[in-house]
Coordinates of C-alpha atoms in Angstrom, one line a residue:
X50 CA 0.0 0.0 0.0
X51 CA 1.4 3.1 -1.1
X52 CA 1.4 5.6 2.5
X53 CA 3.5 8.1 1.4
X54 CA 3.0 11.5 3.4
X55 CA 0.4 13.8 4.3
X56 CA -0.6 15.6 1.5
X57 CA -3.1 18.7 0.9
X58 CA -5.9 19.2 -1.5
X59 CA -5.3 20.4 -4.6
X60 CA -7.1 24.0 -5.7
X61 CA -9.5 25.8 -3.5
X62 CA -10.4 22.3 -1.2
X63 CA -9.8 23.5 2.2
X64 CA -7.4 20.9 4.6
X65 CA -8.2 20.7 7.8
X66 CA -6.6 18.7 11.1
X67 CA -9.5 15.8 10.6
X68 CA -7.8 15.3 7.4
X69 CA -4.5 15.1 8.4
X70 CA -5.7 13.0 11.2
X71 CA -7.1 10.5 8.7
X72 CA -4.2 10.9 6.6
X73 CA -2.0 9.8 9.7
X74 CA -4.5 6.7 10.4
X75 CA -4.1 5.2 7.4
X76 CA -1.0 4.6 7.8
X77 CA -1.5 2.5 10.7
X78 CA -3.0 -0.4 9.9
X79 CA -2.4 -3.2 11.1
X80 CA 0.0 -5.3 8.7
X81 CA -1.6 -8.2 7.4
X82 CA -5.3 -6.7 7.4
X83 CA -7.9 -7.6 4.8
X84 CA -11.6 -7.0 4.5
X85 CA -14.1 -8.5 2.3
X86 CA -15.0 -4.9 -0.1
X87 CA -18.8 -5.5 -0.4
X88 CA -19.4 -6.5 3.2
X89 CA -17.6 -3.4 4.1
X90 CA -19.8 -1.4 1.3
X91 CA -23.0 -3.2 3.2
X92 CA -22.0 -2.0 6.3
X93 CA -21.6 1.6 5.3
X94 CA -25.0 1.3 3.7
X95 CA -26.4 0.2 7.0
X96 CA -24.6 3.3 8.7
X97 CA -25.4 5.6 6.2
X98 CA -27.3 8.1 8.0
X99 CA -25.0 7.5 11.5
X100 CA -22.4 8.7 8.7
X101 CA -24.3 11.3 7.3
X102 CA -24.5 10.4 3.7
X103 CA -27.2 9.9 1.1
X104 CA -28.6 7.7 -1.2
X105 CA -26.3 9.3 -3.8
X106 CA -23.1 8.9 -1.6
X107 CA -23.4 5.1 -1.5
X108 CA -24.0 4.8 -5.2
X109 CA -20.5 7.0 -5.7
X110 CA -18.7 4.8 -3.0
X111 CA -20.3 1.3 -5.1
X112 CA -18.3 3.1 -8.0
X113 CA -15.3 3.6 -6.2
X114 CA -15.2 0.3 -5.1
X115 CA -15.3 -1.3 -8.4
X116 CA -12.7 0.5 -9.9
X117 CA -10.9 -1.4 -7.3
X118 CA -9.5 -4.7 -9.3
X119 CA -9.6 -7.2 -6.3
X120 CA -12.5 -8.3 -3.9
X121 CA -11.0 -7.7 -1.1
X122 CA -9.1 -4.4 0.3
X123 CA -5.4 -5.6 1.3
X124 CA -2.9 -3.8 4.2
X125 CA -0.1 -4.7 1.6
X126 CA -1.8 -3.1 -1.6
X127 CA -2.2 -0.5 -3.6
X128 CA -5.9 1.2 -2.3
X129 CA -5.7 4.5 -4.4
X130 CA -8.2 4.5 -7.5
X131 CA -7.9 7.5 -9.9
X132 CA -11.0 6.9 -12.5
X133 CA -11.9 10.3 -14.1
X134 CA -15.6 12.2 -13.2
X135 CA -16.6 10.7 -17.1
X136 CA -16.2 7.4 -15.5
X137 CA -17.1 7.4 -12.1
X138 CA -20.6 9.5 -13.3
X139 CA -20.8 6.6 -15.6
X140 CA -20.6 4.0 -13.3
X141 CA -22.9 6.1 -10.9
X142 CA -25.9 5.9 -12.6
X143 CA -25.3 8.4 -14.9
X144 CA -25.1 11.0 -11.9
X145 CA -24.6 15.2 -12.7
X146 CA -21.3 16.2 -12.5
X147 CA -22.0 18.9 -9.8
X148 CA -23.9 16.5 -7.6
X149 CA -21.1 13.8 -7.8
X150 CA -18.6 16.4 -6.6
X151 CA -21.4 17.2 -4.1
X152 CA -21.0 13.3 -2.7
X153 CA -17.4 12.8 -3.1
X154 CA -16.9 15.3 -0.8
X155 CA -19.7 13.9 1.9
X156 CA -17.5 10.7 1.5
X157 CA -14.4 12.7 2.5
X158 CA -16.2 14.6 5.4
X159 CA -17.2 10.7 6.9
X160 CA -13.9 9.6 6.8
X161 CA -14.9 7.0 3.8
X162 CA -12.1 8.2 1.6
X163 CA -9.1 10.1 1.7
X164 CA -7.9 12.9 -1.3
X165 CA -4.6 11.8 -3.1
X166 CA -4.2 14.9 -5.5
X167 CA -1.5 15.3 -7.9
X168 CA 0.3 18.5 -8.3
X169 CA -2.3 19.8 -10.7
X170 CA -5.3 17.6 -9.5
X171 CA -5.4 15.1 -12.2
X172 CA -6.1 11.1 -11.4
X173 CA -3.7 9.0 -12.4
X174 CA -0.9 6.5 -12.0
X175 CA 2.6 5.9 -12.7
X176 CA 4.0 2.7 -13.5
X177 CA 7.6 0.6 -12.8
X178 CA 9.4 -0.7 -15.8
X179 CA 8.0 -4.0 -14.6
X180 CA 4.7 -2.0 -15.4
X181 CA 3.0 -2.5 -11.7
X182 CA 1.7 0.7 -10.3
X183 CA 4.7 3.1 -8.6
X184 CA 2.5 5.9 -7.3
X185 CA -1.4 6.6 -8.2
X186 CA -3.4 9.9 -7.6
X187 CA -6.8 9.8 -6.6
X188 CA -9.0 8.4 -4.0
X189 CA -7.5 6.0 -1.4
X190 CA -9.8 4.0 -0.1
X191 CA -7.6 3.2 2.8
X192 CA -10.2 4.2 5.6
X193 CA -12.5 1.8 4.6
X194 CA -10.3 -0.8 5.4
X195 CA -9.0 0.6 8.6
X196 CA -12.4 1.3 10.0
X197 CA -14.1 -1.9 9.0
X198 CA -14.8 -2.6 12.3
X199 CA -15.8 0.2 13.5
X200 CA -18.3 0.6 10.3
X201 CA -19.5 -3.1 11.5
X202 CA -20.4 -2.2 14.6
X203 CA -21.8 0.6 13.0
X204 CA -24.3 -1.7 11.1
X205 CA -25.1 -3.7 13.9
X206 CA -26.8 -0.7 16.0
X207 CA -28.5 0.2 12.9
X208 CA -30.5 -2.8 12.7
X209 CA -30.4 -3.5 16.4
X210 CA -32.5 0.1 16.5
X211 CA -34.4 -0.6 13.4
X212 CA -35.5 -4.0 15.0
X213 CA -36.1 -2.4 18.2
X214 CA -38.5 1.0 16.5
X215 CA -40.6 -2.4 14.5
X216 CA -41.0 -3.9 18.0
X217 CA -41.9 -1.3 19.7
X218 CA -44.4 0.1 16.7
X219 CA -46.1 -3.2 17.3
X220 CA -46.5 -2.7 21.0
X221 CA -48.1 0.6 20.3
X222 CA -50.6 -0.2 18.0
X223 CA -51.5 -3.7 20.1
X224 CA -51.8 -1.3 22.8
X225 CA -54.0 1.6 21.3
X226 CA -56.2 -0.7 19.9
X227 CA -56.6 -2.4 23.4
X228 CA -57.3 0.9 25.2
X229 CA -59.7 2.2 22.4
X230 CA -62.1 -0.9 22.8
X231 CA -61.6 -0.7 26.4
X232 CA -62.9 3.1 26.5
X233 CA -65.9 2.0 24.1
X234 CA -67.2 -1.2 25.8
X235 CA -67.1 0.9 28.7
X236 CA -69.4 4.0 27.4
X237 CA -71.4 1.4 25.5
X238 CA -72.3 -0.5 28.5
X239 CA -72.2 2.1 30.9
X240 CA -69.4 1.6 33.1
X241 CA -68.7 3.9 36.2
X242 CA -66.0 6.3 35.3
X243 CA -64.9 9.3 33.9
X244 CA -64.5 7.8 30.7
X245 CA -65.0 11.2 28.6
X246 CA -61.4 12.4 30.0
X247 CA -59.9 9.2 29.5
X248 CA -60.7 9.0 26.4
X249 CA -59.8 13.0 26.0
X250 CA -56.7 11.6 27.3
X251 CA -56.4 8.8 24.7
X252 CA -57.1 11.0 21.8
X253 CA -54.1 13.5 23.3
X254 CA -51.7 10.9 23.4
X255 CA -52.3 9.5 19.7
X256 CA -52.4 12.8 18.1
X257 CA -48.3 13.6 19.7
X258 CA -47.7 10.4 17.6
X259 CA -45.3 12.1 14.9
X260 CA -45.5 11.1 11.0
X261 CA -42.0 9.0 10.8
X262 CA -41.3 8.7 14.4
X263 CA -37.9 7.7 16.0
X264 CA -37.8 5.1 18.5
X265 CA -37.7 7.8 21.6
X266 CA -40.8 9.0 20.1
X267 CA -42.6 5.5 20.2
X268 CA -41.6 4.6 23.9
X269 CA -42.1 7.1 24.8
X270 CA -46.2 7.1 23.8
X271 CA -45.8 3.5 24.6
X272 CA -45.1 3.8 27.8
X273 CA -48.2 6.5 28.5
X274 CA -50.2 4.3 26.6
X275 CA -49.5 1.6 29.1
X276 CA -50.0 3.5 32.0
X277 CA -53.3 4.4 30.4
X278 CA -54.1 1.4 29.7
X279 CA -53.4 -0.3 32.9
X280 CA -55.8 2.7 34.6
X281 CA -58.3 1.4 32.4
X282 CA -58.1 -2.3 33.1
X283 CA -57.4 -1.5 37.0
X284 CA -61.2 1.1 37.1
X285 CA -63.0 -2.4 35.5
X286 CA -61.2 -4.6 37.9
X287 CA -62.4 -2.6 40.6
X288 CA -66.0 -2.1 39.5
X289 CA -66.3 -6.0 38.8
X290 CA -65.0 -6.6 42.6
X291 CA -67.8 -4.0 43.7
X292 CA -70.5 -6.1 41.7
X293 CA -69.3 -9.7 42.8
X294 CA -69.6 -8.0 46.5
X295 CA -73.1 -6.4 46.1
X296 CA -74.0 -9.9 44.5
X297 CA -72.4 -12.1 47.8
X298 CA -74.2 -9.7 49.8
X299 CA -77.8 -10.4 48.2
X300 CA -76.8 -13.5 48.0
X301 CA -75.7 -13.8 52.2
X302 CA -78.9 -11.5 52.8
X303 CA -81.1 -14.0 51.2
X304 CA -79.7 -16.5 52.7
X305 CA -79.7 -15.3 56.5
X306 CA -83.9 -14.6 55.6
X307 CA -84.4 -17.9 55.0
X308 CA -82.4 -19.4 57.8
X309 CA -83.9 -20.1 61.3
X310 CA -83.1 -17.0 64.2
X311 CA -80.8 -19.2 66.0
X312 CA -78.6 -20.2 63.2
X313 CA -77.5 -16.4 62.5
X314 CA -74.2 -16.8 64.7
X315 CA -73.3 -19.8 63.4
X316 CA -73.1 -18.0 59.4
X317 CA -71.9 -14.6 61.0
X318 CA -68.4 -14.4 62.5
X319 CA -68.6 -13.1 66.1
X320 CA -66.0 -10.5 65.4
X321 CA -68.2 -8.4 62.9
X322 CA -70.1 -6.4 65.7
X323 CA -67.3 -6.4 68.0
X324 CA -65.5 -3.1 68.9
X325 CA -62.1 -2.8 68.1
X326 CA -62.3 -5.3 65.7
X327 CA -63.0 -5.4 61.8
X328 CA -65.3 -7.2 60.8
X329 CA -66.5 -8.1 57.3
X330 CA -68.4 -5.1 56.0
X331 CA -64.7 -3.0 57.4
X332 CA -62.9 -5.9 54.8
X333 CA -65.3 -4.7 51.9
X334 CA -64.2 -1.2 52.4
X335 CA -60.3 -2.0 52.3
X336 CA -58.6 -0.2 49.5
X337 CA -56.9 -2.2 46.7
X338 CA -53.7 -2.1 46.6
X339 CA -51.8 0.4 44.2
X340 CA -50.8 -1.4 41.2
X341 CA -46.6 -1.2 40.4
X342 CA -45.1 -0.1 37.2
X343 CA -42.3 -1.3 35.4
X344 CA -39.2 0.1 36.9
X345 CA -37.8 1.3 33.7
X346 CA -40.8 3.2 32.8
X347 CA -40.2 4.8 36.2
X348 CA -36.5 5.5 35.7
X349 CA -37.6 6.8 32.1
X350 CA -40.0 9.1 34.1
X351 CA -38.3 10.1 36.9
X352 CA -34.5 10.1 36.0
X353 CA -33.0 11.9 38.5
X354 CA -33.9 8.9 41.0
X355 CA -31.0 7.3 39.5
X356 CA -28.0 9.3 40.7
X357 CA -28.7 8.3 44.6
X358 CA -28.7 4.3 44.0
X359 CA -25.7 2.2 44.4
X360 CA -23.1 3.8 42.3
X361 CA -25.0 6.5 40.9
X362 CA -27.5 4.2 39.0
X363 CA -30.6 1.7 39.6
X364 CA -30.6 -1.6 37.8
X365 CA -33.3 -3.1 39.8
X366 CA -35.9 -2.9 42.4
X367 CA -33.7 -3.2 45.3
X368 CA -31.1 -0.5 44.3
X369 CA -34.4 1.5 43.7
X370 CA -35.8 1.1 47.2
X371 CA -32.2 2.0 48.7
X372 CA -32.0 5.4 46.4
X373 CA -36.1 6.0 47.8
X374 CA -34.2 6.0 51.4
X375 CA -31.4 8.6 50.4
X376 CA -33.7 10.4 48.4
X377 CA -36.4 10.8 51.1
X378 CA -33.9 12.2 53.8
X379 CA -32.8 14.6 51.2
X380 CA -35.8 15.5 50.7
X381 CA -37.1 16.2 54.3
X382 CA -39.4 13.2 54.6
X383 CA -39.7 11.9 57.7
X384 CA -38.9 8.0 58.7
X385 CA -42.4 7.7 59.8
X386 CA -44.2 9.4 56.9
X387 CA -42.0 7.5 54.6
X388 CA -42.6 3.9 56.1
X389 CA -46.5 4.7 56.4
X390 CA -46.6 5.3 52.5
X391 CA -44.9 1.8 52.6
X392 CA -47.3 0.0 54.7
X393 CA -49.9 1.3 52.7
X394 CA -48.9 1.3 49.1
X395 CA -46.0 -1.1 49.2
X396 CA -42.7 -0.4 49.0
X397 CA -41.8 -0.5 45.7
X398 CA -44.4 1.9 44.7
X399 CA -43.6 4.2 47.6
X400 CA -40.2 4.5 46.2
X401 CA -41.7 5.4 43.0
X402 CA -44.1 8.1 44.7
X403 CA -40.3 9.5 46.2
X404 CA -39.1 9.5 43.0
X405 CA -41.6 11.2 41.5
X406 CA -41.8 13.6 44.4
X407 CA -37.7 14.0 43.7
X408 CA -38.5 15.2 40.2
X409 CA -41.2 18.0 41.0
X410 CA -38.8 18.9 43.9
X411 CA -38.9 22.4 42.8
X412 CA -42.5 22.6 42.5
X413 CA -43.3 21.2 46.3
X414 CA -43.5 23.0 49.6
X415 CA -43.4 19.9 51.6
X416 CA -42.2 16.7 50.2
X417 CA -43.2 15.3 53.3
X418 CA -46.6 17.0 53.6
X419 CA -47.5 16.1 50.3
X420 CA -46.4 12.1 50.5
X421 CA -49.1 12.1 54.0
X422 CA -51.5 13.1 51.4
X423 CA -50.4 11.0 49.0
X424 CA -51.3 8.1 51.4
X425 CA -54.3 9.0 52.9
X426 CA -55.6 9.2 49.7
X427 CA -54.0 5.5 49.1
X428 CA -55.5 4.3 51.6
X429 CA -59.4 5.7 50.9
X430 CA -58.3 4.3 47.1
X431 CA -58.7 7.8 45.8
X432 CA -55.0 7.7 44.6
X433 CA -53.5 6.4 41.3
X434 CA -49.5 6.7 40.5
X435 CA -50.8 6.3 37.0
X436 CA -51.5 10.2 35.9
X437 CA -48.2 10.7 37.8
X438 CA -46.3 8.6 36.0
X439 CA -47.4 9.6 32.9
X440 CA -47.4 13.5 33.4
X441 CA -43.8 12.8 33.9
X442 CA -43.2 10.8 30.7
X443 CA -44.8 13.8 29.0
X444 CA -42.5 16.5 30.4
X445 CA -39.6 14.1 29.5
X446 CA -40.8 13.2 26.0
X447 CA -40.6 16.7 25.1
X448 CA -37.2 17.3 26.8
X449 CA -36.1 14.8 24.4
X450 CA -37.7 16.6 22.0
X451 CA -36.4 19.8 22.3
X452 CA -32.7 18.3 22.6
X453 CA -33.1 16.7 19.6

């Protein structure tokens, strides 16, 4: 392979230190180093937008490449090809001249190829006596072969996301098609709930869907469509437990009516009247338990949680609970107030409610105030980490998408 030294573009092409840089890595392959052309040409095609090139760009590279005589790029060979604009627009599809300067130059800018120009910027090659090529001016496709690894790799991530943005685009429409039969079998059969602002909600969500949306934008919907949904499923759970309860207790009514007097304490426990005791009309009105989330929807929610786990991160349920406890003295909350939200909602889901409290620090007067509240409200069953959740998922969705 011909290395020779750093050279500078001929006419008004600009050089720059990434240049020279590339210029200087070229000549540091590894001895010995080959690479199937066309699987690197794939790979590049995979990457093409993580490289910033086009359609275009590719078809010039697929040009460059097969002016290149062998099928695979060698350490130990001659990597510079000097075919003329005629030829390589040719070879291009019949490309415009000023477009395939256009792309040549995109290919420089990722690092694709490297510049060899002659002293007055013509291709070309010069040629032993033994008539093997001495010295050639043109593109040296050098950087292909020293970054086929990288440009693998590359490729990999590419399909990894494109696998991962089909996945989850199946989730979602499983998912709003779930919760939009859900919100009509429940008008149509007249099911207790506010189902006109659920369904205000629903409509909300689906309209932030974006034409061609990138995978941040579908979990992110995904993952308020699932809280959603789970509010849905969790109000019908409910009212079907209410129903089989009024339906034992006609049932048990009957049934003590049509019993003889003396048997009534033999069918009712003698705890039910007693004071200080709770009896089984206190069990109806027990609150349900608060339903958990997944803990990487919560981390996705509430991501400053994450700094007070175990080495500034949470990778499970644990490390979240131990962050919840560092959080909450930070905080201000109280031991007590802290370990009565996890009596009552369970203490996964109390770490959540600190997390989320953690995340609208600025925005509370009393963390500690406000998570009593929280759990009174738990314990009537008045109080759903749902809406929480996914008022959080909304403020970081568009924090996403106003870094983006």
């Amino acid at each position: 392979m011909q290395i020779g030294s750093v050279t500078t573009p001929f006419g008004r092409r600009p050089m720059t230190l990434a240049l020279v840089r590339r210029q200087i890595e070229t000549s540091e392959i590894k001895p010995g180093k080959t690479a199937d052309k066309w699987k690197v040409f794939r790979d590049a095609s995979e990457a093409r937008e993580l490289l910033g090139l086009h359609d275009r760009s590719l078809a010039v590279l697929d040009a460059l490449l097969s002016f290149y005589p062998d099928k695979e790029l060698r350490q130990d060979a001659q990597l510079i090809v000097f075919p003329s604009n005629a030829q390589l627009a040719l070879r291009a599809h019949g490309i415009a001249g000023a477009t395939l300067r256009r792309h040549l130059a995109l290919l420089v800018e990722a690092g694709l190829i490297v510049r060899k120009d002659s002293a007055n910027g013509k291709r070309y090659a010069r040629k032993d006596k033994a008539g093997a090529i001495d010295s050639a001016f043109g593109f040296d496709l050098s950087p292909l072969l020293m970054r086929v690894d990288e440009l693998a790799m590359m490729a990999q991530h590419v399909v990894a996301d494109r696998f991962a943005l089909r996945r989850a685009k199946e989730n979602l429409t499983i998912c709003r098609r779930d919760v939009r039969k859900l919100i009509s079998a429940a008008i149509e059969e007249g099911a207790s709930g506010n189902w006109e602002s659920i369904e205000a909600m629903y409509i909300g969500l689906v309209a932030r869907i974006p034409r061609s949306p990138t995978l941040s934008d579908v979990n992110s919907i995904l993952d308020e469509i699932q809280i959603l949904h789970q509010e849905i499923v969790n109000t019908l759970e409910m009212q079907q437990k209410d129903e089989n309860i009024s339906i034992n207790d006609d049932h048990s009514e009957r049934h003590i009516q049509n019993s003889k007097p003396e048997s009534i304490n033999e069918l009712e426990p003698s705890s039910r009247n007693e004071p200080g005791e709770k009896g089984v009309d206190a069990d109806r009105t027990q609150r349900e338990p608060v339903r958990n989330f997944p803990l990487g929807m919560v981390i996705r929610a509430c991501p400053e949680i994450a700094m007070y786990g175990p080495g500034g991160s949470v990778g499970n349920w644990r490390e979240m609970m131990i962050a919840a406890v560092v959080a909450r003295s930070m905080l201000g909350v109280s031991p007590s107030a802290y370990q009565e939200a996890c009596d009552v909602m369970g203490p996964e889901n109390a770490a959540t409610v600190i997390a989320c409290i953690l995340e609208r620090a600025g925005h509370i007067n009393s963390p500690g105030g406000y998570l009593r509240d929280l759990t009174r409200k738990a314990e009537r069953g008045e109080f759903s980490l749902g809406p929480m959740l996914m008022a959080l998922l909304s403020v970081a969705g568009e924090k996403g998408r106003k870094a983006g």
